[in-house]
mmCIF file of C-alpha atoms in Angstrom:
data_model
loop_
_atom_site.group_PDB
_atom_site.id
_atom_site.type_symbol
_atom_site.label_atom_id
_atom_site.label_comp_id
_atom_site.label_asym_id
_atom_site.label_seq_id
_atom_site.Cartn_x
_atom_site.Cartn_y
_atom_site.Cartn_z
ATOM 1 C CA MET A 259 -20.424 15.209 7.369
ATOM 2 C CA GLY A 260 -16.628 15.255 7.450
ATOM 3 C CA SER A 261 -13.950 13.640 9.553
ATOM 4 C CA ASP A 262 -15.904 14.684 12.690
ATOM 5 C CA ALA A 263 -18.047 11.645 11.989
ATOM 6 C CA ILE A 264 -15.144 9.617 13.398
ATOM 7 C CA ASP A 265 -14.164 9.751 17.046
ATOM 8 C CA TRP A 266 -10.403 9.819 16.564
ATOM 9 C CA GLY A 267 -9.763 9.673 20.289
ATOM 10 C CA ALA A 268 -11.720 6.433 20.481
ATOM 11 C CA ALA A 269 -9.815 5.131 17.480
ATOM 12 C CA GLN A 270 -6.515 5.768 19.257
ATOM 13 C CA ARG A 271 -7.673 4.153 22.512
ATOM 14 C CA ILE A 272 -9.111 1.078 20.830
ATOM 15 C CA GLY A 273 -6.074 0.752 18.596
ATOM 16 C CA GLU A 274 -3.799 0.766 21.626
ATOM 17 C CA LEU A 275 -5.991 -1.788 23.362
ATOM 18 C CA ILE A 276 -5.788 -4.165 20.409
ATOM 19 C CA ALA A 277 -2.086 -3.472 19.865
ATOM 20 C CA GLY A 278 -1.345 -5.301 23.104
ATOM 21 C CA SER A 279 1.886 -5.567 25.027
ATOM 22 C CA GLY A 280 5.182 -4.009 24.139
ATOM 23 C CA GLY A 281 3.592 -0.681 23.378
ATOM 24 C CA ARG A 282 5.998 1.799 24.940
ATOM 25 C CA ASP A 283 9.247 -0.054 25.543
ATOM 26 C CA ARG A 284 11.789 0.765 22.846
ATOM 27 C CA TYR A 285 13.900 -2.305 23.700
ATOM 28 C CA GLY A 286 17.194 -0.479 23.247
ATOM 29 C CA VAL A 287 16.659 0.287 19.540
ATOM 30 C CA ARG A 288 18.401 3.604 18.845
ATOM 31 C CA ALA A 289 18.127 5.670 15.698
ATOM 32 C CA ASP A 290 21.407 7.563 16.171
ATOM 33 C CA SER A 291 23.454 4.365 15.878
ATOM 34 C CA ILE A 292 21.771 3.378 12.600
ATOM 35 C CA GLU A 293 21.217 6.671 10.791
ATOM 36 C CA PRO A 294 24.787 7.223 9.477
ATOM 37 C CA ARG A 295 24.846 3.756 7.874
ATOM 38 C CA ALA A 296 21.360 4.302 6.475
ATOM 39 C CA HIS A 297 22.419 7.581 4.844
ATOM 40 C CA ASP A 298 25.476 5.887 3.377
ATOM 41 C CA PHE A 299 23.183 3.273 1.887
ATOM 42 C CA ALA A 300 20.905 5.981 0.476
ATOM 43 C CA ALA A 301 23.886 7.385 -1.429
ATOM 44 C CA ARG A 302 24.576 3.914 -2.831
ATOM 45 C CA VAL A 303 20.936 3.595 -3.884
ATOM 46 C CA SER A 304 21.158 6.931 -5.686
ATOM 47 C CA ALA A 305 24.315 5.894 -7.522
ATOM 48 C CA TYR A 306 22.861 2.551 -8.619
ATOM 49 C CA THR A 307 19.382 3.725 -9.608
ATOM 50 C CA GLY A 308 20.245 7.079 -11.149
ATOM 51 C CA LEU A 309 17.764 8.765 -8.813
ATOM 52 C CA GLU A 310 18.985 12.058 -7.422
ATOM 53 C CA LEU A 311 19.629 11.874 -3.699
ATOM 54 C CA PRO A 312 17.230 14.206 -1.852
ATOM 55 C CA ALA A 313 18.869 17.197 -0.216
ATOM 56 C CA GLU A 314 17.402 16.079 3.087
ATOM 57 C CA LEU A 315 16.189 12.633 4.121
ATOM 58 C CA PRO A 316 13.555 12.197 6.833
ATOM 59 C CA PRO A 317 15.130 11.504 10.236
ATOM 60 C CA LEU A 318 14.721 8.016 11.660
ATOM 61 C CA GLU A 319 12.130 7.850 14.422
ATOM 62 C CA VAL A 320 12.012 4.907 16.818
ATOM 63 C CA VAL A 321 8.397 4.614 17.955
ATOM 64 C CA ASP A 322 6.178 2.328 19.969
ATOM 65 C CA ARG A 323 2.827 0.980 18.834
ATOM 66 C CA PRO A 324 0.693 3.843 20.198
ATOM 67 C CA ALA A 325 2.877 6.399 18.404
ATOM 68 C CA TRP A 326 2.675 4.396 15.170
ATOM 69 C CA ILE A 327 -1.114 4.214 15.502
ATOM 70 C CA ALA A 328 -1.292 7.975 16.065
ATOM 71 C CA ALA A 329 0.864 8.644 12.984
ATOM 72 C CA ASN A 330 -1.295 6.455 10.777
ATOM 73 C CA LEU A 331 -4.571 7.865 12.084
ATOM 74 C CA LYS A 332 -3.254 11.289 11.136
ATOM 75 C CA THR A 333 -2.464 10.013 7.641
ATOM 76 C CA MET A 334 -5.892 8.379 7.339
ATOM 77 C CA LYS A 335 -7.874 11.542 8.095
ATOM 78 C CA PRO A 336 -7.613 13.111 4.623
ATOM 79 C CA LEU A 337 -8.495 9.737 3.135
ATOM 80 C CA LEU A 338 -11.630 9.360 5.215
ATOM 81 C CA ASP A 339 -12.796 12.979 4.957
ATOM 82 C CA PRO A 340 -14.257 12.649 1.435
ATOM 83 C CA LEU A 341 -15.678 9.219 2.213
ATOM 84 C CA THR A 342 -17.513 10.227 5.370
ATOM 85 C CA ALA A 343 -18.772 13.321 3.539
ATOM 86 C CA ARG A 344 -20.741 10.962 1.276
ATOM 87 C CA LEU A 345 -22.829 9.616 4.119
ATOM 88 C CA GLY A 346 -25.491 12.301 3.727
ATOM 89 C CA GLY A 347 -27.635 9.937 1.705
ATOM 90 C CA ASP A 348 -28.687 12.318 -1.088
ATOM 91 C CA ASP A 349 -28.992 11.136 -4.652
ATOM 92 C CA SER A 350 -26.111 13.277 -5.843
ATOM 93 C CA GLY A 351 -23.449 11.376 -4.021
ATOM 94 C CA GLY A 352 -24.525 9.910 -0.708
ATOM 95 C CA LEU A 353 -24.715 6.223 -0.078
ATOM 96 C CA THR A 354 -28.188 4.713 -0.298
ATOM 97 C CA GLY A 355 -30.051 1.652 0.878
ATOM 98 C CA ILE A 356 -28.719 -0.541 3.647
ATOM 99 C CA VAL A 357 -25.370 1.254 3.772
ATOM 100 C CA SER A 358 -26.633 4.808 4.227
ATOM 101 C CA GLY A 359 -29.194 4.253 6.975
ATOM 102 C CA PRO A 360 -27.038 2.500 9.556
ATOM 103 C CA LEU A 361 -23.950 4.560 8.743
ATOM 104 C CA ARG A 362 -25.796 7.885 8.986
ATOM 105 C CA THR A 363 -27.048 6.978 12.440
ATOM 106 C CA ALA A 364 -23.857 5.294 13.634
ATOM 107 C CA SER A 365 -22.011 7.198 16.322
ATOM 108 C CA GLY A 366 -18.514 8.561 16.013
ATOM 109 C CA LEU A 367 -17.552 5.924 18.545
ATOM 110 C CA LEU A 368 -18.545 3.138 16.161
ATOM 111 C CA PHE A 369 -16.509 4.649 13.345
ATOM 112 C CA GLY A 370 -13.609 5.180 15.717
ATOM 113 C CA ALA A 371 -13.807 1.577 16.872
ATOM 114 C CA GLN A 372 -13.595 0.295 13.317
ATOM 115 C CA VAL A 373 -10.665 2.516 12.342
ATOM 116 C CA GLY A 374 -8.913 1.858 15.651
ATOM 117 C CA ALA A 375 -9.310 -1.889 15.329
ATOM 118 C CA LEU A 376 -7.686 -1.835 11.895
ATOM 119 C CA THR A 377 -4.679 0.226 12.986
ATOM 120 C CA GLY A 378 -4.356 -1.800 16.183
ATOM 121 C CA VAL A 379 -4.098 -5.067 14.274
ATOM 122 C CA LEU A 380 -1.636 -3.596 11.764
ATOM 123 C CA SER A 381 0.538 -2.186 14.551
ATOM 124 C CA GLN A 382 1.255 -5.706 15.763
ATOM 125 C CA ARG A 383 3.035 -6.700 12.556
ATOM 126 C CA VAL A 384 4.642 -3.687 10.870
ATOM 127 C CA LEU A 385 8.409 -3.429 11.391
ATOM 128 C CA GLY A 386 9.105 -0.117 9.687
ATOM 129 C CA GLN A 387 7.325 2.401 7.505
ATOM 130 C CA TYR A 388 8.033 5.223 5.118
ATOM 131 C CA ASP A 389 5.012 7.273 6.163
ATOM 132 C CA LEU A 390 3.933 9.366 3.182
ATOM 133 C CA ALA A 391 0.726 11.403 3.070
ATOM 134 C CA LEU A 392 -0.358 11.000 -0.557
ATOM 135 C CA LEU A 393 -3.233 13.477 -0.403
ATOM 136 C CA ASP A 394 -1.366 16.313 1.313
ATOM 137 C CA THR A 395 2.010 17.126 -0.183
ATOM 138 C CA GLU A 396 2.608 19.736 2.522
ATOM 139 C CA VAL A 397 3.006 16.989 5.138
ATOM 140 C CA GLN A 398 6.629 15.918 5.468
ATOM 141 C CA PRO A 399 7.352 12.174 5.119
ATOM 142 C CA ARG A 400 8.502 10.205 8.151
ATOM 143 C CA LEU A 401 10.711 7.135 8.599
ATOM 144 C CA LEU A 402 9.311 5.058 11.431
ATOM 145 C CA LEU A 403 10.794 1.999 13.156
ATOM 146 C CA LEU A 404 8.522 -0.020 15.436
ATOM 147 C CA ALA A 405 10.854 -1.012 18.247
ATOM 148 C CA PRO A 406 8.714 -3.676 20.005
ATOM 149 C CA ASN A 407 7.920 -5.445 16.744
ATOM 150 C CA LEU A 408 11.566 -5.430 15.659
ATOM 151 C CA GLU A 409 12.612 -6.922 18.984
ATOM 152 C CA GLN A 410 9.962 -9.634 18.815
ATOM 153 C CA ALA A 411 10.650 -10.421 15.154
ATOM 154 C CA ALA A 412 14.400 -10.758 15.774
ATOM 155 C CA ARG A 413 13.744 -13.137 18.656
ATOM 156 C CA ASN A 414 11.158 -15.211 16.749
ATOM 157 C CA LEU A 415 13.267 -15.413 13.584
ATOM 158 C CA GLY A 416 16.518 -16.112 15.392
ATOM 159 C CA VAL A 417 18.415 -13.205 13.813
ATOM 160 C CA ASP A 418 20.534 -10.414 15.248
ATOM 161 C CA ARG A 419 18.316 -7.522 16.282
ATOM 162 C CA ASP A 420 20.663 -4.751 15.181
ATOM 163 C CA GLU A 421 21.110 -6.330 11.756
ATOM 164 C CA LEU A 422 17.351 -6.680 11.383
ATOM 165 C CA VAL A 423 16.861 -3.036 12.357
ATOM 166 C CA LEU A 424 19.421 -1.981 9.742
ATOM 167 C CA TRP A 425 17.761 -4.187 7.093
ATOM 168 C CA VAL A 426 14.364 -2.619 7.723
ATOM 169 C CA THR A 427 15.880 0.865 7.827
ATOM 170 C CA ILE A 428 17.672 0.608 4.490
ATOM 171 C CA HIS A 429 14.541 -0.841 2.887
ATOM 172 C CA GLU A 430 12.441 2.099 4.028
ATOM 173 C CA ILE A 431 15.107 4.676 3.209
ATOM 174 C CA THR A 432 15.159 3.260 -0.334
ATOM 175 C CA HIS A 433 11.544 4.408 -0.599
ATOM 176 C CA ALA A 434 12.642 7.864 0.551
ATOM 177 C CA VAL A 435 15.161 7.960 -2.313
ATOM 178 C CA GLN A 436 12.517 6.765 -4.788
ATOM 179 C CA PHE A 437 9.981 9.449 -3.902
ATOM 180 C CA GLY A 438 12.620 12.138 -3.405
ATOM 181 C CA GLY A 439 14.347 11.377 -6.700
ATOM 182 C CA ALA A 440 11.065 11.125 -8.624
ATOM 183 C CA PRO A 441 8.964 13.923 -7.079
ATOM 184 C CA TRP A 442 6.137 13.353 -9.589
ATOM 185 C CA LEU A 443 5.492 9.908 -8.095
ATOM 186 C CA ARG A 444 3.790 11.167 -4.944
ATOM 187 C CA GLU A 445 1.456 13.424 -6.912
ATOM 188 C CA HIS A 446 0.721 10.635 -9.392
ATOM 189 C CA LEU A 447 -0.297 8.140 -6.697
ATOM 190 C CA GLY A 448 -2.246 10.824 -4.864
ATOM 191 C CA GLY A 449 -4.097 11.731 -8.058
ATOM 192 C CA MET A 450 -5.142 8.126 -8.627
ATOM 193 C CA LEU A 451 -6.270 7.858 -5.032
ATOM 194 C CA ARG A 452 -8.330 11.052 -5.311
ATOM 195 C CA GLU A 453 -9.928 9.800 -8.516
ATOM 196 C CA LEU A 454 -10.798 6.522 -6.850
ATOM 197 C CA ILE A 455 -12.354 8.234 -3.839
ATOM 198 C CA ASP A 456 -14.212 10.832 -5.907
ATOM 199 C CA GLY A 457 -15.729 8.163 -8.124
ATOM 200 C CA LEU A 458 -16.581 5.709 -5.369
ATOM 201 C CA GLN A 459 -20.268 4.935 -5.579
ATOM 202 C CA VAL A 460 -21.940 2.062 -3.772
ATOM 203 C CA LYS A 461 -25.557 1.848 -4.864
ATOM 204 C CA LEU A 462 -27.643 -0.903 -3.337
ATOM 205 C CA ASP A 463 -30.770 -1.826 -5.234
ATOM 206 C CA PRO A 464 -32.780 -5.087 -5.263
ATOM 207 C CA ARG A 465 -33.514 -4.612 -8.954
ATOM 208 C CA SER A 466 -29.870 -4.457 -10.005
ATOM 209 C CA THR A 467 -28.551 -7.401 -11.983
ATOM 210 C CA GLY A 468 -25.403 -5.963 -13.534
ATOM 211 C CA ASP A 469 -22.117 -4.543 -12.377
ATOM 212 C CA SER A 470 -23.602 -1.025 -12.345
ATOM 213 C CA LEU A 471 -27.050 0.423 -11.917
ATOM 214 C CA PRO A 472 -28.628 1.921 -15.037
ATOM 215 C CA GLU A 473 -28.885 5.312 -13.409
ATOM 216 C CA GLU A 474 -25.222 5.158 -12.395
ATOM 217 C CA LYS A 475 -24.148 4.305 -15.922
ATOM 218 C CA SER A 476 -26.194 7.195 -17.290
ATOM 219 C CA LYS A 477 -24.306 9.507 -14.915
ATOM 220 C CA GLY A 478 -20.988 8.016 -15.974
ATOM 221 C CA ARG A 479 -20.161 6.769 -12.496
ATOM 222 C CA GLY A 480 -19.799 3.090 -13.231
ATOM 223 C CA GLY A 481 -20.110 2.075 -9.583
ATOM 224 C CA GLY A 482 -20.492 -1.433 -8.298
ATOM 225 C CA TRP A 483 -23.506 -3.114 -6.745
ATOM 226 C CA ILE A 484 -24.556 -5.174 -3.744
ATOM 227 C CA PRO A 485 -28.078 -6.563 -3.204
ATOM 228 C CA ARG A 486 -30.283 -4.462 -0.958
ATOM 229 C CA LEU A 487 -31.281 -6.241 2.241
ATOM 230 C CA ASP A 488 -33.438 -3.622 3.965
ATOM 231 C CA GLY A 489 -36.750 -5.438 3.951
ATOM 232 C CA LEU A 490 -37.784 -4.403 0.451
ATOM 233 C CA GLY A 491 -36.915 -7.834 -0.850
ATOM 234 C CA ILE A 492 -33.897 -10.000 -1.518
ATOM 235 C CA ASN A 493 -33.073 -11.359 -4.916
ATOM 236 C CA PRO A 494 -31.774 -14.910 -4.236
ATOM 237 C CA ASN A 495 -29.756 -14.967 -7.444
ATOM 238 C CA GLN A 496 -28.010 -11.730 -6.524
ATOM 239 C CA LEU A 497 -27.321 -12.961 -3.014
ATOM 240 C CA ARG A 498 -25.800 -16.181 -4.299
ATOM 241 C CA GLU A 499 -23.625 -14.257 -6.736
ATOM 242 C CA LEU A 500 -22.564 -11.855 -3.984
ATOM 243 C CA LEU A 501 -21.466 -14.730 -1.750
ATOM 244 C CA GLU A 502 -19.701 -16.500 -4.602
ATOM 245 C CA ARG A 503 -17.774 -13.394 -5.646
ATOM 246 C CA ALA A 504 -16.813 -12.717 -2.026
ATOM 247 C CA ARG A 505 -15.554 -16.301 -1.788
ATOM 248 C CA ARG A 506 -13.418 -15.738 -4.890
ATOM 249 C CA GLY A 507 -11.898 -12.629 -3.318
ATOM 250 C CA GLU A 508 -13.823 -10.051 -5.368
ATOM 251 C CA LEU A 509 -15.634 -8.160 -2.622
ATOM 252 C CA LEU A 510 -13.858 -4.874 -3.221
ATOM 253 C CA ARG A 511 -14.175 -5.240 -6.976
ATOM 254 C CA LEU A 512 -17.870 -5.970 -6.471
ATOM 255 C CA THR A 513 -18.454 -2.657 -4.717
ATOM 256 C CA LEU A 514 -16.287 -0.603 -7.064
ATOM 257 C CA GLY A 515 -17.327 -2.008 -10.420
ATOM 258 C CA ASP A 516 -15.020 -2.944 -13.273
ATOM 259 C CA GLU A 517 -14.283 0.626 -14.370
ATOM 260 C CA ARG A 518 -13.023 1.707 -10.969
ATOM 261 C CA TRP A 519 -11.278 -1.604 -10.448
ATOM 262 C CA GLN A 520 -8.996 -0.764 -13.375
ATOM 263 C CA LEU A 521 -7.817 2.243 -11.368
ATOM 264 C CA VAL A 522 -7.128 -0.011 -8.388
ATOM 265 C CA GLU A 523 -5.068 -2.272 -10.643
ATOM 266 C CA GLN A 524 -3.040 0.706 -11.858
ATOM 267 C CA MET A 525 -2.294 1.661 -8.263
ATOM 268 C CA GLN A 526 -1.367 -1.910 -7.428
ATOM 269 C CA ALA A 527 0.998 -2.094 -10.399
ATOM 270 C CA THR A 528 2.740 1.101 -9.281
ATOM 271 C CA MET A 529 3.051 -0.113 -5.695
ATOM 272 C CA SER A 530 4.388 -3.457 -6.915
ATOM 273 C CA LEU A 531 7.084 -1.616 -8.851
ATOM 274 C CA ILE A 532 7.989 0.531 -5.833
ATOM 275 C CA GLU A 533 8.235 -2.428 -3.460
ATOM 276 C CA GLY A 534 9.960 -4.717 -5.953
ATOM 277 C CA HIS A 535 12.439 -2.013 -6.940
ATOM 278 C CA ALA A 536 13.393 -1.587 -3.281
ATOM 279 C CA GLU A 537 13.957 -5.333 -2.941
ATOM 280 C CA HIS A 538 15.974 -5.486 -6.164
ATOM 281 C CA THR A 539 18.105 -2.507 -5.157
ATOM 282 C CA MET A 540 18.834 -4.011 -1.747
ATOM 283 C CA ASP A 541 20.057 -7.178 -3.440
ATOM 284 C CA ALA A 542 22.207 -5.161 -5.853
ATOM 285 C CA VAL A 543 23.977 -2.895 -3.354
ATOM 286 C CA GLY A 544 22.853 -3.998 0.096
ATOM 287 C CA ALA A 545 25.350 -6.814 0.636
ATOM 288 C CA GLU A 546 28.156 -4.246 0.814
ATOM 289 C CA VAL A 547 26.433 -2.619 3.783
ATOM 290 C CA LEU A 548 24.891 -5.723 5.322
ATOM 291 C CA PRO A 549 26.716 -9.012 4.586
ATOM 292 C CA SER A 550 23.987 -11.039 6.319
ATOM 293 C CA LEU A 551 21.356 -9.718 3.893
ATOM 294 C CA PRO A 552 20.571 -13.093 2.217
ATOM 295 C CA ARG A 553 19.931 -14.743 5.572
ATOM 296 C CA LEU A 554 17.796 -11.853 6.754
ATOM 297 C CA ARG A 555 15.790 -11.881 3.532
ATOM 298 C CA ALA A 556 15.117 -15.603 3.876
ATOM 299 C CA ALA A 557 13.968 -15.124 7.466
ATOM 300 C CA LEU A 558 11.679 -12.211 6.562
ATOM 301 C CA ASN A 559 10.231 -14.124 3.622
ATOM 302 C CA ARG A 560 9.303 -16.891 6.053
ATOM 303 C CA ARG A 561 7.657 -14.280 8.264
ATOM 304 C CA ARG A 562 5.633 -12.926 5.354
ATOM 305 C CA GLU A 563 4.546 -16.384 4.280
ATOM 306 C CA THR A 564 3.443 -17.415 7.765
ATOM 307 C CA ARG A 565 1.056 -14.539 8.400
ATOM 308 C CA GLY A 566 -1.937 -15.546 10.462
ATOM 309 C CA LEU A 567 -5.486 -16.438 9.540
ATOM 310 C CA PRO A 568 -6.940 -12.898 9.946
ATOM 311 C CA TRP A 569 -4.453 -11.571 7.388
ATOM 312 C CA ARG A 570 -5.264 -14.337 4.915
ATOM 313 C CA VAL A 571 -8.996 -13.747 5.364
ATOM 314 C CA LEU A 572 -8.577 -10.000 4.819
ATOM 315 C CA GLU A 573 -6.602 -10.544 1.625
ATOM 316 C CA ARG A 574 -9.133 -13.068 0.396
ATOM 317 C CA LEU A 575 -12.157 -10.867 1.053
ATOM 318 C CA LEU A 576 -10.701 -7.750 -0.537
ATOM 319 C CA GLY A 577 -9.039 -9.534 -3.425
ATOM 320 C CA LEU A 578 -5.992 -7.289 -3.109
ATOM 321 C CA GLU A 579 -2.453 -8.373 -3.836
ATOM 322 C CA LEU A 580 -0.915 -7.224 -0.588
ATOM 323 C CA LYS A 581 2.747 -6.721 0.237
ATOM 324 C CA LEU A 582 3.969 -10.277 -0.307
ATOM 325 C CA LYS A 583 2.667 -10.438 -3.868
ATOM 326 C CA GLN A 584 3.851 -6.888 -4.547
ATOM 327 C CA TYR A 585 7.380 -7.787 -3.499
ATOM 328 C CA GLU A 586 7.446 -10.892 -5.677
ATOM 329 C CA ILE A 587 6.001 -9.484 -8.908
ATOM 330 C CA GLY A 588 7.839 -6.173 -8.714
ATOM 331 C CA LYS A 589 11.183 -7.740 -7.896
ATOM 332 C CA ARG A 590 10.914 -10.272 -10.723
ATOM 333 C CA PHE A 591 10.198 -7.408 -13.118
ATOM 334 C CA CYS A 592 13.204 -5.363 -11.967
ATOM 335 C CA ASP A 593 15.511 -8.392 -11.999
ATOM 336 C CA ALA A 594 14.451 -9.276 -15.547
ATOM 337 C CA VAL A 595 14.861 -5.728 -16.878
ATOM 338 C CA VAL A 596 18.351 -5.359 -15.410
ATOM 339 C CA GLN A 597 19.392 -8.781 -16.631
ATOM 340 C CA ALA A 598 18.218 -7.928 -20.142
ATOM 341 C CA GLU A 599 19.454 -4.342 -20.549
ATOM 342 C CA GLY A 600 21.140 -3.223 -17.342
ATOM 343 C CA PRO A 601 20.313 -0.791 -14.514
ATOM 344 C CA GLN A 602 20.115 2.161 -16.912
ATOM 345 C CA ALA A 603 17.093 0.536 -18.580
ATOM 346 C CA LEU A 604 15.331 0.077 -15.250
ATOM 347 C CA ALA A 605 15.990 3.744 -14.461
ATOM 348 C CA ARG A 606 13.521 4.659 -17.211
ATOM 349 C CA VAL A 607 10.606 3.798 -14.924
ATOM 350 C CA TRP A 608 11.299 6.948 -12.906
ATOM 351 C CA SER A 609 11.108 9.277 -15.913
ATOM 352 C CA GLY A 610 7.368 9.872 -15.645
ATOM 353 C CA PRO A 611 3.946 8.218 -15.215
ATOM 354 C CA GLU A 612 3.783 7.183 -18.860
ATOM 355 C CA LEU A 613 6.793 4.890 -18.376
ATOM 356 C CA LEU A 614 5.397 3.020 -15.392
ATOM 357 C CA PRO A 615 4.717 -0.643 -16.194
ATOM 358 C CA SER A 616 1.184 -1.948 -16.438
ATOM 359 C CA THR A 617 0.056 -5.138 -14.720
ATOM 360 C CA ALA A 618 0.628 -7.072 -17.944
ATOM 361 C CA GLU A 619 4.097 -5.558 -18.339
ATOM 362 C CA LEU A 620 5.013 -6.474 -14.780
ATOM 363 C CA GLU A 621 4.148 -10.063 -15.613
ATOM 364 C CA THR A 622 5.980 -9.920 -18.976
ATOM 365 C CA PRO A 623 8.871 -7.436 -18.680
ATOM 366 C CA ARG A 624 9.734 -7.767 -22.364
ATOM 367 C CA LEU A 625 6.510 -5.924 -23.188
ATOM 368 C CA TRP A 626 7.682 -2.951 -21.141
ATOM 369 C CA LEU A 627 11.193 -3.071 -22.574
ATOM 370 C CA ASP A 628 9.823 -3.038 -26.108
ATOM 371 C CA ARG A 629 7.422 -0.187 -25.356
ATOM 372 C CA THR A 630 10.006 2.025 -23.660
ATOM 373 C CA HIS A 631 13.045 1.154 -25.737
ATOM 374 C CA VAL A 632 14.961 4.218 -26.904
ATOM 375 C CA PRO A 633 16.736 3.529 -30.229
ATOM 376 C CA PRO A 634 20.387 4.589 -30.265
ATOM 377 C CA VAL A 635 21.118 7.845 -32.048
ATOM 378 C CA THR A 636 23.141 7.280 -35.202
ATOM 379 C CA SER A 637 24.806 9.979 -37.247
ATOM 380 C CA SER A 638 23.818 10.105 -40.895
ATOM 381 C CA THR A 639 26.350 10.623 -43.653
ATOM 382 C CA THR A 640 25.833 12.210 -47.026
#
């Protein structure tokens, strides 16, 4: 069972329905008036970071919510293909217990509704996106600006719309410089994502009392566990622990198990660096392009901090450090490294996967500086 298990047409329709008003009106946002300034900023980013400027940057695309939903559904397909393929229910890799039965019999419409609902909700809040297909390097990246959201955000925050559009554009084009100047980064993130998907095992068994089932450990899968609730019996202790761990924000970790969760943490650390580096770079060179940058940053930080209840619930249930936390931790790391040893020291992070900071190093930049320090070459005399 592959991606045909999902009704992508239904996903698009439901996503648009949830996305709400403002879907197709571009509100006067024009890419051609912004692109030259964005490319000038990209050259400044390259000069500051030491990353080689890509020969060609993705063109800016001003889109509405339906177009953004369509772009992200296209990106999601290769992610969901290997997951839906596991719904066969066999012992070699399919999901078992309460998960496999209902999901095997669920219609493509139900899958489409779930995927569409997610993209529809996200489309209401995203301002811009560097759209990068991690699992298919043949797909060209895109730079997307969500016109209705930019218009609404500018009005709600009380800032100039054109300045906000430029702020979002230069943030996203910084990501284009990062991935273009460090071409190994896309493959590295994609490899971690493939490993996570390939090793994802969710075994449900009423007899399980540990993080992984004995048979899973013997196969080296190290998957997580959830109590089975299919009429064969419910272990009250397991159920209480499940609810408690969900309350603490460990639902995703619960299903993955500790071994796979370490991979998630590695991905989170890398994304924190990417996001924080973009924020740091904008502070370092952005004021020359956009003098109102400090005021815009303060307004956007308020927007991030005032996200609604559904967003807070989602973060809590999954236990993921989403964008706000990524910005904060990553930016503090980059600021500290540059303050200690200058931009040339921070440039080391783009040399290869082995020089990426770990979660602990993000929290304590000195650990990373000590690990990656290159002693100066001294000439010996005889």
